[in-house]
């Protein structure tokens, strides 16, 4: 059973390729390597014993995308990760974000429809909820006006898929990720932020290993128990496993509606200071950090109600915060020792 994974050499995509192969799927990756490297395929092969096919091209190129689908006419499902994802950069370069994230999705949908590929799993985000009125946040919560062009691309993408599902022979599942962190236990694949990381955990591990001097904790005057914002951190391997279940659900014709949305979170929130404490405790590393002013645009607190995913997908996040931060640390160490060679 052949699955196309777009963005499959990226962070979440590479972990999903591993889980798909573990379940016996044949995987073809399309990636333009704008935020990843081709040698990830070597590491996927080291983990699973199977080398996925990688085709390097840009999914905003309509002709190349259509040609790809025509050549691979036995694809049963598409898991679409390929996108730009840096919130701050999207504010600086909104058109680059709209073009990349929306044109690639439309090219994929048109190529799927023309080639009778019906099943699309899409990477969405909890960012669509903004600061929810009620916590935990379920899939029924209203979509809030996006805080950034990046967030808006996720909202618009969900709408594009929803409208396409109504008009064509295509089905969609949007998976709304909360905060993916951690790495594969082999430490062969993980997150590879380019330049200075925006996200908390890569910044923590880079500070602990000595690449960054100090972690800045953005505000401790929020209305939360310790004053720092709360998020639902989820292990990337748990997240990857949900994609395998989602694509299987589509292929096996088990969807209840032609467009479905699922939250992928643990249901538990941790504050920034709790994440730092978990990191220090599990790794034995003392972290140099200081409290600074708030970062504009940060929501106070958000965590998932994963009940619907648990019940409908039969999926549940299994790994706790300690395992998440420890695996992120092991990946950081492996990465830096490799770079010294
Ligand atoms: P990533 O940058 O590691 O992976 C994305 C991959 O897509 C990269 O390998 C990149 O080279 C590729 N790509 C980008 N544009 C492309 C194009 N036009 N054509 C071909 N390849 C292209 O990011 P990730 O963290 O693995 O995120 C995967 C998806 O999940 C994205 O859609 C992202 O928006 C979404 N998401 C991520 C998070 C997170 O915190 N990491 C949270 C919610 C949603
Ligand atoms: C987590 C917490 C920061 C860095 C972003 C996107 C979201 C989704 C996931 C894609 C916050 C604090 C962070 C630092 C800090 N991505 N922090 N010092 O902002 O919840 O979500 O990534 O869809 O759309 O917005 O994640 O990891 O950046 O921040 O104190 O150096 O850590 O203030 O409270 P965020 P994050």
PDB file of N, CA and C in Angstrom, residues 25-83:
ATOM      1  N   UNK A  25       3.619  -0.123   5.332  1.00  0.00           N
ATOM      2  CA  UNK A  25       3.285   0.726   4.178  1.00  0.00           C
ATOM      3  C   UNK A  25       4.539   0.998   3.347  1.00  0.00           C
ATOM      4  N   UNK A  26       4.338   1.161   2.036  1.00  0.00           N
ATOM      5  CA  UNK A  26       5.405   1.640   1.167  1.00  0.00           C
ATOM      6  C   UNK A  26       5.305   3.164   1.131  1.00  0.00           C
ATOM      7  N   UNK A  27       6.423   3.838   1.327  1.00  0.00           N
ATOM      8  CA  UNK A  27       6.360   5.298   1.431  1.00  0.00           C
ATOM      9  C   UNK A  27       7.162   5.964   0.322  1.00  0.00           C
ATOM     10  N   UNK A  28       6.555   6.963  -0.288  1.00  0.00           N
ATOM     11  CA  UNK A  28       7.277   7.848  -1.197  1.00  0.00           C
ATOM     12  C   UNK A  28       7.253   9.239  -0.577  1.00  0.00           C
ATOM     13  N   UNK A  29       8.419   9.842  -0.495  1.00  0.00           N
ATOM     14  CA  UNK A  29       8.518  11.187   0.082  1.00  0.00           C
ATOM     15  C   UNK A  29       8.693  12.202  -1.052  1.00  0.00           C
ATOM     16  N   UNK A  30       7.977  13.317  -0.940  1.00  0.00           N
ATOM     17  CA  UNK A  30       8.301  14.478  -1.772  1.00  0.00           C
ATOM     18  C   UNK A  30       8.689  15.610  -0.837  1.00  0.00           C
ATOM     19  N   UNK A  31       9.847  16.196  -1.082  1.00  0.00           N
ATOM     20  CA  UNK A  31      10.303  17.318  -0.256  1.00  0.00           C
ATOM     21  C   UNK A  31      11.234  18.168  -1.108  1.00  0.00           C
ATOM     22  N   UNK A  32      11.183  19.478  -0.923  1.00  0.00           N
ATOM     23  CA  UNK A  32      12.113  20.325  -1.684  1.00  0.00           C
ATOM     24  C   UNK A  32      13.368  20.646  -0.871  1.00  0.00           C
ATOM     25  N   UNK A  33      13.470  20.062   0.307  1.00  0.00           N
ATOM     26  CA  UNK A  33      14.636  20.205   1.197  1.00  0.00           C
ATOM     27  C   UNK A  33      14.858  21.653   1.625  1.00  0.00           C
ATOM     28  N   UNK A  34      13.801  22.462   1.613  1.00  0.00           N
ATOM     29  CA  UNK A  34      13.958  23.856   2.050  1.00  0.00           C
ATOM     30  C   UNK A  34      14.192  23.935   3.555  1.00  0.00           C
ATOM     31  N   UNK A  35      13.739  22.902   4.299  1.00  0.00           N
ATOM     32  CA  UNK A  35      13.968  22.929   5.745  1.00  0.00           C
ATOM     33  C   UNK A  35      14.367  21.548   6.266  1.00  0.00           C
ATOM     34  N   UNK A  36      15.055  20.796   5.420  1.00  0.00           N
ATOM     35  CA  UNK A  36      15.489  19.457   5.851  1.00  0.00           C
ATOM     36  C   UNK A  36      16.587  18.992   4.914  1.00  0.00           C
ATOM     37  N   UNK A  37      17.119  17.808   5.212  1.00  0.00           N
ATOM     38  CA  UNK A  37      18.235  17.372   4.385  1.00  0.00           C
ATOM     39  C   UNK A  37      17.987  15.940   3.874  1.00  0.00           C
ATOM     40  N   UNK A  38      18.534  15.665   2.688  1.00  0.00           N
ATOM     41  CA  UNK A  38      18.258  14.383   2.023  1.00  0.00           C
ATOM     42  C   UNK A  38      18.808  13.204   2.817  1.00  0.00           C
ATOM     43  N   UNK A  39      19.847  13.438   3.639  1.00  0.00           N
ATOM     44  CA  UNK A  39      20.428  12.284   4.338  1.00  0.00           C
ATOM     45  C   UNK A  39      19.554  11.748   5.476  1.00  0.00           C
ATOM     46  N   UNK A  40      18.437  12.420   5.747  1.00  0.00           N
ATOM     47  CA  UNK A  40      17.455  11.878   6.700  1.00  0.00           C
ATOM     48  C   UNK A  40      16.967  10.503   6.220  1.00  0.00           C
ATOM     49  N   UNK A  41      16.950  10.329   4.905  1.00  0.00           N
ATOM     50  CA  UNK A  41      16.504   9.056   4.344  1.00  0.00           C
ATOM     51  C   UNK A  41      17.438   7.917   4.778  1.00  0.00           C
ATOM     52  N   UNK A  42      18.743   8.222   4.872  1.00  0.00           N
ATOM     53  CA  UNK A  42      19.700   7.205   5.359  1.00  0.00           C
ATOM     54  C   UNK A  42      19.330   6.788   6.785  1.00  0.00           C
ATOM     55  N   UNK A  43      18.974   7.786   7.598  1.00  0.00           N
ATOM     56  CA  UNK A  43      18.684   7.484   8.999  1.00  0.00           C
ATOM     57  C   UNK A  43      17.352   6.753   9.156  1.00  0.00           C
ATOM     58  N   UNK A  44      16.396   7.109   8.306  1.00  0.00           N
ATOM     59  CA  UNK A  44      15.130   6.355   8.326  1.00  0.00           C
ATOM     60  C   UNK A  44      15.433   4.891   7.996  1.00  0.00           C
ATOM     61  N   UNK A  45      16.290   4.689   7.001  1.00  0.00           N
ATOM     62  CA  UNK A  45      16.648   3.316   6.611  1.00  0.00           C
ATOM     63  C   UNK A  45      17.351   2.584   7.756  1.00  0.00           C
ATOM     64  N   UNK A  46      18.201   3.319   8.496  1.00  0.00           N
ATOM     65  CA  UNK A  46      18.883   2.679   9.638  1.00  0.00           C
ATOM     66  C   UNK A  46      17.869   2.216  10.681  1.00  0.00           C
ATOM     67  N   UNK A  47      16.807   2.980  10.865  1.00  0.00           N
ATOM     68  CA  UNK A  47      15.815   2.631  11.890  1.00  0.00           C
ATOM     69  C   UNK A  47      14.928   1.478  11.431  1.00  0.00           C
ATOM     70  N   UNK A  48      14.448   1.546  10.194  1.00  0.00           N
ATOM     71  CA  UNK A  48      13.402   0.596   9.768  1.00  0.00           C
ATOM     72  C   UNK A  48      13.942  -0.531   8.873  1.00  0.00           C
ATOM     73  N   UNK A  49      15.144  -0.337   8.337  1.00  0.00           N
ATOM     74  CA  UNK A  49      15.684  -1.324   7.400  1.00  0.00           C
ATOM     75  C   UNK A  49      15.138  -1.153   5.990  1.00  0.00           C
ATOM     76  N   UNK A  50      14.292  -0.140   5.807  1.00  0.00           N
ATOM     77  CA  UNK A  50      13.700   0.091   4.481  1.00  0.00           C
ATOM     78  C   UNK A  50      14.005   1.528   4.053  1.00  0.00           C
ATOM     79  N   UNK A  51      14.459   1.682   2.833  1.00  0.00           N
ATOM     80  CA  UNK A  51      14.773   3.029   2.331  1.00  0.00           C
ATOM     81  C   UNK A  51      13.571   3.593   1.585  1.00  0.00           C
ATOM     82  N   UNK A  52      12.989   4.673   2.089  1.00  0.00           N
ATOM     83  CA  UNK A  52      11.865   5.257   1.340  1.00  0.00           C
ATOM     84  C   UNK A  52      12.385   5.962   0.093  1.00  0.00           C
ATOM     85  N   UNK A  53      11.556   5.977  -0.948  1.00  0.00           N
ATOM     86  CA  UNK A  53      11.925   6.728  -2.143  1.00  0.00           C
ATOM     87  C   UNK A  53      11.754   8.216  -1.849  1.00  0.00           C
ATOM     88  N   UNK A  54      12.744   9.023  -2.221  1.00  0.00           N
ATOM     89  CA  UNK A  54      12.636  10.480  -2.044  1.00  0.00           C
ATOM     90  C   UNK A  54      12.683  11.146  -3.406  1.00  0.00           C
ATOM     91  N   UNK A  55      11.654  11.953  -3.714  1.00  0.00           N
ATOM     92  CA  UNK A  55      11.708  12.791  -4.920  1.00  0.00           C
ATOM     93  C   UNK A  55      11.801  14.241  -4.463  1.00  0.00           C
ATOM     94  N   UNK A  56      12.824  14.932  -4.970  1.00  0.00           N
ATOM     95  CA  UNK A  56      13.065  16.301  -4.529  1.00  0.00           C
ATOM     96  C   UNK A  56      12.494  17.281  -5.554  1.00  0.00           C
ATOM     97  N   UNK A  57      11.401  17.911  -5.200  1.00  0.00           N
ATOM     98  CA  UNK A  57      10.883  19.017  -6.018  1.00  0.00           C
ATOM     99  C   UNK A  57       9.944  19.859  -5.172  1.00  0.00           C
ATOM    100  N   UNK A  58       9.580  21.012  -5.731  1.00  0.00           N
ATOM    101  CA  UNK A  58       8.762  21.965  -4.992  1.00  0.00           C
ATOM    102  C   UNK A  58       7.295  21.742  -5.336  1.00  0.00           C
ATOM    103  N   UNK A  59       6.492  21.527  -4.313  1.00  0.00           N
ATOM    104  CA  UNK A  59       5.064  21.233  -4.542  1.00  0.00           C
ATOM    105  C   UNK A  59       4.273  22.455  -4.983  1.00  0.00           C
ATOM    106  N   UNK A  60       4.895  23.622  -4.996  1.00  0.00           N
ATOM    107  CA  UNK A  60       4.203  24.777  -5.580  1.00  0.00           C
ATOM    108  C   UNK A  60       4.306  24.735  -7.116  1.00  0.00           C
ATOM    109  N   UNK A  61       5.104  23.803  -7.638  1.00  0.00           N
ATOM    110  CA  UNK A  61       5.216  23.628  -9.093  1.00  0.00           C
ATOM    111  C   UNK A  61       4.105  22.674  -9.547  1.00  0.00           C
ATOM    112  N   UNK A  62       3.096  23.228 -10.206  1.00  0.00           N
ATOM    113  CA  UNK A  62       1.923  22.424 -10.577  1.00  0.00           C
ATOM    114  C   UNK A  62       2.291  21.270 -11.514  1.00  0.00           C
ATOM    115  N   UNK A  63       3.083  21.560 -12.543  1.00  0.00           N
ATOM    116  CA  UNK A  63       3.385  20.529 -13.537  1.00  0.00           C
ATOM    117  C   UNK A  63       4.141  19.357 -12.910  1.00  0.00           C
ATOM    118  N   UNK A  64       5.094  19.696 -12.053  1.00  0.00           N
ATOM    119  CA  UNK A  64       5.876  18.621 -11.409  1.00  0.00           C
ATOM    120  C   UNK A  64       4.998  17.801 -10.464  1.00  0.00           C
ATOM    121  N   UNK A  65       4.082  18.480  -9.796  1.00  0.00           N
ATOM    122  CA  UNK A  65       3.211  17.759  -8.856  1.00  0.00           C
ATOM    123  C   UNK A  65       2.284  16.822  -9.626  1.00  0.00           C
ATOM    124  N   UNK A  66       1.689  17.344 -10.686  1.00  0.00           N
ATOM    125  CA  UNK A  66       0.785  16.520 -11.502  1.00  0.00           C
ATOM    126  C   UNK A  66       1.557  15.342 -12.127  1.00  0.00           C
ATOM    127  N   UNK A  67       2.740  15.629 -12.621  1.00  0.00           N
ATOM    128  CA  UNK A  67       3.565  14.578 -13.225  1.00  0.00           C
ATOM    129  C   UNK A  67       3.894  13.491 -12.198  1.00  0.00           C
ATOM    130  N   UNK A  68       4.184  13.904 -10.988  1.00  0.00           N
ATOM    131  CA  UNK A  68       4.487  12.933  -9.929  1.00  0.00           C
ATOM    132  C   UNK A  68       3.300  11.978  -9.725  1.00  0.00           C
ATOM    133  N   UNK A  69       2.106  12.550  -9.605  1.00  0.00           N
ATOM    134  CA  UNK A  69       0.922  11.710  -9.361  1.00  0.00           C
ATOM    135  C   UNK A  69       0.621  10.805 -10.557  1.00  0.00           C
ATOM    136  N   UNK A  70       0.917  11.293 -11.747  1.00  0.00           N
ATOM    137  CA  UNK A  70       0.669  10.480 -12.935  1.00  0.00           C
ATOM    138  C   UNK A  70       1.617   9.276 -12.955  1.00  0.00           C
ATOM    139  N   UNK A  71       2.855   9.521 -12.560  1.00  0.00           N
ATOM    140  CA  UNK A  71       3.833   8.421 -12.537  1.00  0.00           C
ATOM    141  C   UNK A  71       3.542   7.428 -11.404  1.00  0.00           C
ATOM    142  N   UNK A  72       3.127   7.952 -10.254  1.00  0.00           N
ATOM    143  CA  UNK A  72       2.822   7.069  -9.106  1.00  0.00           C
ATOM    144  C   UNK A  72       1.311   6.880  -9.032  1.00  0.00           C
ATOM    145  N   UNK A  73       0.774   6.112  -9.978  1.00  0.00           N
ATOM    146  CA  UNK A  73      -0.693   6.048 -10.041  1.00  0.00           C
ATOM    147  C   UNK A  73      -1.292   5.002  -9.091  1.00  0.00           C
ATOM    148  N   UNK A  74      -0.448   4.460  -8.205  1.00  0.00           N
ATOM    149  CA  UNK A  74      -0.947   3.476  -7.241  1.00  0.00           C
ATOM    150  C   UNK A  74      -0.930   4.017  -5.805  1.00  0.00           C
ATOM    151  N   UNK A  75      -0.865   5.338  -5.664  1.00  0.00           N
ATOM    152  CA  UNK A  75      -0.874   5.927  -4.318  1.00  0.00           C
ATOM    153  C   UNK A  75      -2.274   5.822  -3.711  1.00  0.00           C
ATOM    154  N   UNK A  76      -2.318   5.343  -2.466  1.00  0.00           N
ATOM    155  CA  UNK A  76      -3.623   5.160  -1.808  1.00  0.00           C
ATOM    156  C   UNK A  76      -3.976   6.314  -0.863  1.00  0.00           C
ATOM    157  N   UNK A  77      -2.968   7.034  -0.435  1.00  0.00           N
ATOM    158  CA  UNK A  77      -3.242   8.136   0.483  1.00  0.00           C
ATOM    159  C   UNK A  77      -2.083   9.119   0.510  1.00  0.00           C
ATOM    160  N   UNK A  78      -2.410  10.362   0.881  1.00  0.00           N
ATOM    161  CA  UNK A  78      -1.402  11.414   0.953  1.00  0.00           C
ATOM    162  C   UNK A  78      -1.409  11.983   2.364  1.00  0.00           C
ATOM    163  N   UNK A  79      -0.233  12.062   2.966  1.00  0.00           N
ATOM    164  CA  UNK A  79      -0.119  12.772   4.248  1.00  0.00           C
ATOM    165  C   UNK A  79       0.696  14.027   3.952  1.00  0.00           C
ATOM    166  N   UNK A  80       0.044  15.163   4.100  1.00  0.00           N
ATOM    167  CA  UNK A  80       0.642  16.419   3.607  1.00  0.00           C
ATOM    168  C   UNK A  80       1.204  17.263   4.762  1.00  0.00           C
ATOM    169  N   UNK A  81       2.524  17.134   4.949  1.00  0.00           N
ATOM    170  CA  UNK A  81       3.218  17.928   5.972  1.00  0.00           C
ATOM    171  C   UNK A  81       3.872  19.177   5.383  1.00  0.00           C
ATOM    172  N   UNK A  82       4.226  19.130   4.091  1.00  0.00           N
ATOM    173  CA  UNK A  82       5.087  20.172   3.529  1.00  0.00           C
ATOM    174  C   UNK A  82       4.465  21.559   3.691  1.00  0.00           C
ATOM    175  N   UNK A  83       5.159  22.417   4.399  1.00  0.00           N
ATOM    176  CA  UNK A  83       4.702  23.801   4.604  1.00  0.00           C
ATOM    177  C   UNK A  83       5.815  24.562   5.302  1.00  0.00           C
TER     178      UNK A  83
END
